[in-house]
């Protein structure tokens, strides 16, 4: 299994509070992604990173920010959590230049905003 | 941007039968099409993938076909087993690392 660790695995937070989710990889892959998974929507991209301090928005980026200060860490921050951000969040990593440009996923973080 | 549709949303088959899941994509620039299996409480795991220069790929009981002209690709699972029960996602990518666009998923149940 690819070396991807998400923390925390579960979190309950109150509306209006800031929340940070962490993704840590040991594969030295260039690309890192944050997806959210909701019933009926599959996996939707929030933000992604193509290198240290290089990030870009995905299709559902409103209300989220990211940072990548080191190759191995990609942080997702909810500045002021809302109930609509209750979801399961997945981090993924990918690398170009290999025969397969597949994405490897972490185990997910279940976030509940009450 | 890319849009990926997936059908059916749920699929029940008897053990030993075949299962077929179909996906369509909208962006003709997409050239990499992976399939992921997600078991309860876990992250998606790649089970097979195909590139746009190949029409079919097999790996034991699993196969994927791609029709570039029609912009659709399919997952075929033969001789299904109870452990095949999971949610399956198709995805499309331009292979440039920028994004993988996923279908909404198919919940496959293999009945013993």
mmCIF file of N, CA, C and O in Angstrom, chain A residues 7-41:
data_model
loop_
_atom_site.group_PDB
_atom_site.id
_atom_site.type_symbol
_atom_site.label_atom_id
_atom_site.label_comp_id
_atom_site.label_asym_id
_atom_site.label_seq_id
_atom_site.Cartn_x
_atom_site.Cartn_y
_atom_site.Cartn_z
ATOM 1 N N UNK A 7 -4.865 12.373 9.007
ATOM 2 C CA UNK A 7 -5.202 12.590 10.408
ATOM 3 C C UNK A 7 -6.005 13.872 10.580
ATOM 4 O O UNK A 7 -5.773 14.854 9.856
ATOM 5 N N UNK A 8 -6.997 13.892 11.495
ATOM 6 C CA UNK A 8 -7.457 12.705 12.224
ATOM 7 C C UNK A 8 -8.281 11.804 11.315
ATOM 8 O O UNK A 8 -8.600 12.179 10.190
ATOM 9 N N UNK A 9 -8.655 10.642 11.777
ATOM 10 C CA UNK A 9 -9.524 9.753 11.006
ATOM 11 C C UNK A 9 -10.992 10.115 11.212
ATOM 12 O O UNK A 9 -11.832 9.878 10.337
ATOM 13 N N UNK A 10 -11.292 10.656 12.368
ATOM 14 C CA UNK A 10 -12.664 11.082 12.673
ATOM 15 C C UNK A 10 -12.595 12.399 13.440
ATOM 16 O O UNK A 10 -11.702 12.584 14.262
ATOM 17 N N UNK A 11 -13.562 13.286 13.138
ATOM 18 C CA UNK A 11 -13.624 14.535 13.899
ATOM 19 C C UNK A 11 -15.044 15.067 13.890
ATOM 20 O O UNK A 11 -15.714 15.043 12.857
ATOM 21 N N UNK A 12 -15.456 15.531 15.057
ATOM 22 C CA UNK A 12 -16.731 16.226 15.201
ATOM 23 C C UNK A 12 -16.408 17.642 15.648
ATOM 24 O O UNK A 12 -15.650 17.837 16.601
ATOM 25 N N UNK A 13 -16.963 18.610 14.952
ATOM 26 C CA UNK A 13 -16.675 19.990 15.280
ATOM 27 C C UNK A 13 -17.957 20.810 15.213
ATOM 28 O O UNK A 13 -18.957 20.374 14.647
ATOM 29 N N UNK A 14 -17.896 21.986 15.766
ATOM 30 C CA UNK A 14 -19.081 22.848 15.775
ATOM 31 C C UNK A 14 -19.042 23.829 14.614
ATOM 32 O O UNK A 14 -17.972 24.243 14.142
ATOM 33 N N UNK A 15 -20.209 24.206 14.175
ATOM 34 C CA UNK A 15 -20.339 25.215 13.113
ATOM 35 C C UNK A 15 -19.585 26.479 13.486
ATOM 36 O O UNK A 15 -19.686 26.960 14.618
ATOM 37 N N UNK A 16 -18.831 26.996 12.528
ATOM 38 C CA UNK A 16 -18.099 28.238 12.729
ATOM 39 C C UNK A 16 -16.682 28.072 13.220
ATOM 40 O O UNK A 16 -15.916 29.051 13.234
ATOM 41 N N UNK A 17 -16.288 26.876 13.586
ATOM 42 C CA UNK A 17 -14.929 26.659 14.071
ATOM 43 C C UNK A 17 -14.008 26.304 12.907
ATOM 44 O O UNK A 17 -14.447 25.726 11.916
ATOM 45 N N UNK A 18 -12.725 26.647 13.025
ATOM 46 C CA UNK A 18 -11.777 26.243 11.983
ATOM 47 C C UNK A 18 -11.342 24.793 12.200
ATOM 48 O O UNK A 18 -11.262 24.317 13.329
ATOM 49 N N UNK A 19 -11.085 24.111 11.103
ATOM 50 C CA UNK A 19 -10.669 22.710 11.159
ATOM 51 C C UNK A 19 -9.547 22.501 10.152
ATOM 52 O O UNK A 19 -9.623 23.009 9.037
ATOM 53 N N UNK A 20 -8.526 21.757 10.555
ATOM 54 C CA UNK A 20 -7.440 21.407 9.641
ATOM 55 C C UNK A 20 -7.272 19.906 9.592
ATOM 56 O O UNK A 20 -7.169 19.247 10.620
ATOM 57 N N UNK A 21 -7.267 19.388 8.365
ATOM 58 C CA UNK A 21 -7.011 17.976 8.128
ATOM 59 C C UNK A 21 -5.622 17.842 7.522
ATOM 60 O O UNK A 21 -5.215 18.665 6.686
ATOM 61 N N UNK A 22 -4.942 16.757 7.914
ATOM 62 C CA UNK A 22 -3.571 16.586 7.454
ATOM 63 C C UNK A 22 -3.435 15.327 6.611
ATOM 64 O O UNK A 22 -4.015 14.289 6.913
ATOM 65 N N UNK A 23 -2.641 15.456 5.549
ATOM 66 C CA UNK A 23 -2.280 14.310 4.722
ATOM 67 C C UNK A 23 -0.769 14.237 4.673
ATOM 68 O O UNK A 23 -0.107 15.233 4.330
ATOM 69 N N UNK A 24 -0.233 13.068 5.000
ATOM 70 C CA UNK A 24 1.206 12.869 5.024
ATOM 71 C C UNK A 24 1.553 11.693 4.127
ATOM 72 O O UNK A 24 0.964 10.627 4.234
ATOM 73 N N UNK A 25 2.522 11.880 3.223
ATOM 74 C CA UNK A 25 2.936 10.791 2.331
ATOM 75 C C UNK A 25 4.419 10.504 2.498
ATOM 76 O O UNK A 25 5.214 11.384 2.838
ATOM 77 N N UNK A 26 4.773 9.255 2.246
ATOM 78 C CA UNK A 26 6.176 8.844 2.322
ATOM 79 C C UNK A 26 6.692 8.393 0.959
ATOM 80 O O UNK A 26 7.744 7.764 0.864
ATOM 81 N N UNK A 27 5.932 8.692 -0.113
ATOM 82 C CA UNK A 27 6.266 8.211 -1.454
ATOM 83 C C UNK A 27 7.008 9.248 -2.293
ATOM 84 O O UNK A 27 7.421 8.949 -3.406
ATOM 85 N N UNK A 28 7.125 10.454 -1.787
ATOM 86 C CA UNK A 28 7.799 11.533 -2.517
ATOM 87 C C UNK A 28 7.121 11.838 -3.857
ATOM 88 O O UNK A 28 7.767 12.244 -4.830
ATOM 89 N N UNK A 29 5.783 11.636 -3.899
ATOM 90 C CA UNK A 29 5.038 11.939 -5.110
ATOM 91 C C UNK A 29 4.814 13.435 -5.244
ATOM 92 O O UNK A 29 4.584 14.132 -4.251
ATOM 93 N N UNK A 30 4.816 13.910 -6.479
ATOM 94 C CA UNK A 30 4.695 15.336 -6.729
ATOM 95 C C UNK A 30 3.285 15.851 -6.479
ATOM 96 O O UNK A 30 3.086 16.923 -5.935
ATOM 97 N N UNK A 31 2.295 15.100 -6.943
ATOM 98 C CA UNK A 31 0.929 15.584 -6.886
ATOM 99 C C UNK A 31 0.209 15.069 -5.641
ATOM 100 O O UNK A 31 0.302 13.898 -5.281
ATOM 101 N N UNK A 32 -0.521 15.962 -5.012
ATOM 102 C CA UNK A 32 -1.371 15.598 -3.886
ATOM 103 C C UNK A 32 -2.732 16.258 -4.082
ATOM 104 O O UNK A 32 -2.832 17.366 -4.613
ATOM 105 N N UNK A 33 -3.775 15.556 -3.637
ATOM 106 C CA UNK A 33 -5.154 15.988 -3.883
ATOM 107 C C UNK A 33 -5.987 15.846 -2.611
ATOM 108 O O UNK A 33 -5.764 14.953 -1.801
ATOM 109 N N UNK A 34 -6.968 16.708 -2.499
ATOM 110 C CA UNK A 34 -8.013 16.542 -1.494
ATOM 111 C C UNK A 34 -9.346 16.396 -2.214
ATOM 112 O O UNK A 34 -9.736 17.239 -3.018
ATOM 113 N N UNK A 35 -10.042 15.297 -1.908
ATOM 114 C CA UNK A 35 -11.374 15.038 -2.433
ATOM 115 C C UNK A 35 -12.354 14.959 -1.253
ATOM 116 O O UNK A 35 -12.000 14.592 -0.151
ATOM 117 N N UNK A 36 -13.594 15.244 -1.554
ATOM 118 C CA UNK A 36 -14.659 14.937 -0.602
ATOM 119 C C UNK A 36 -15.602 13.935 -1.245
ATOM 120 O O UNK A 36 -15.825 13.954 -2.469
ATOM 121 N N UNK A 37 -16.140 13.061 -0.421
ATOM 122 C CA UNK A 37 -17.025 12.015 -0.930
ATOM 123 C C UNK A 37 -18.379 12.133 -0.250
ATOM 124 O O UNK A 37 -18.492 12.074 0.978
ATOM 125 N N UNK A 38 -19.397 12.296 -1.062
ATOM 126 C CA UNK A 38 -20.771 12.414 -0.577
ATOM 127 C C UNK A 38 -21.654 11.469 -1.382
ATOM 128 O O UNK A 38 -21.402 11.253 -2.578
ATOM 129 N N UNK A 39 -22.692 10.928 -0.763
ATOM 130 C CA UNK A 39 -23.584 9.993 -1.472
ATOM 131 C C UNK A 39 -24.129 10.614 -2.751
ATOM 132 O O UNK A 39 -24.601 11.752 -2.748
ATOM 133 N N UNK A 40 -24.047 9.859 -3.826
ATOM 134 C CA UNK A 40 -24.588 10.323 -5.105
ATOM 135 C C UNK A 40 -23.671 11.228 -5.889
ATOM 136 O O UNK A 40 -23.976 11.571 -7.039
ATOM 137 N N UNK A 41 -22.558 11.635 -5.289
ATOM 138 C CA UNK A 41 -21.645 12.558 -5.972
ATOM 139 C C UNK A 41 -20.281 11.944 -6.250
ATOM 140 O O UNK A 41 -19.437 12.557 -6.897
#
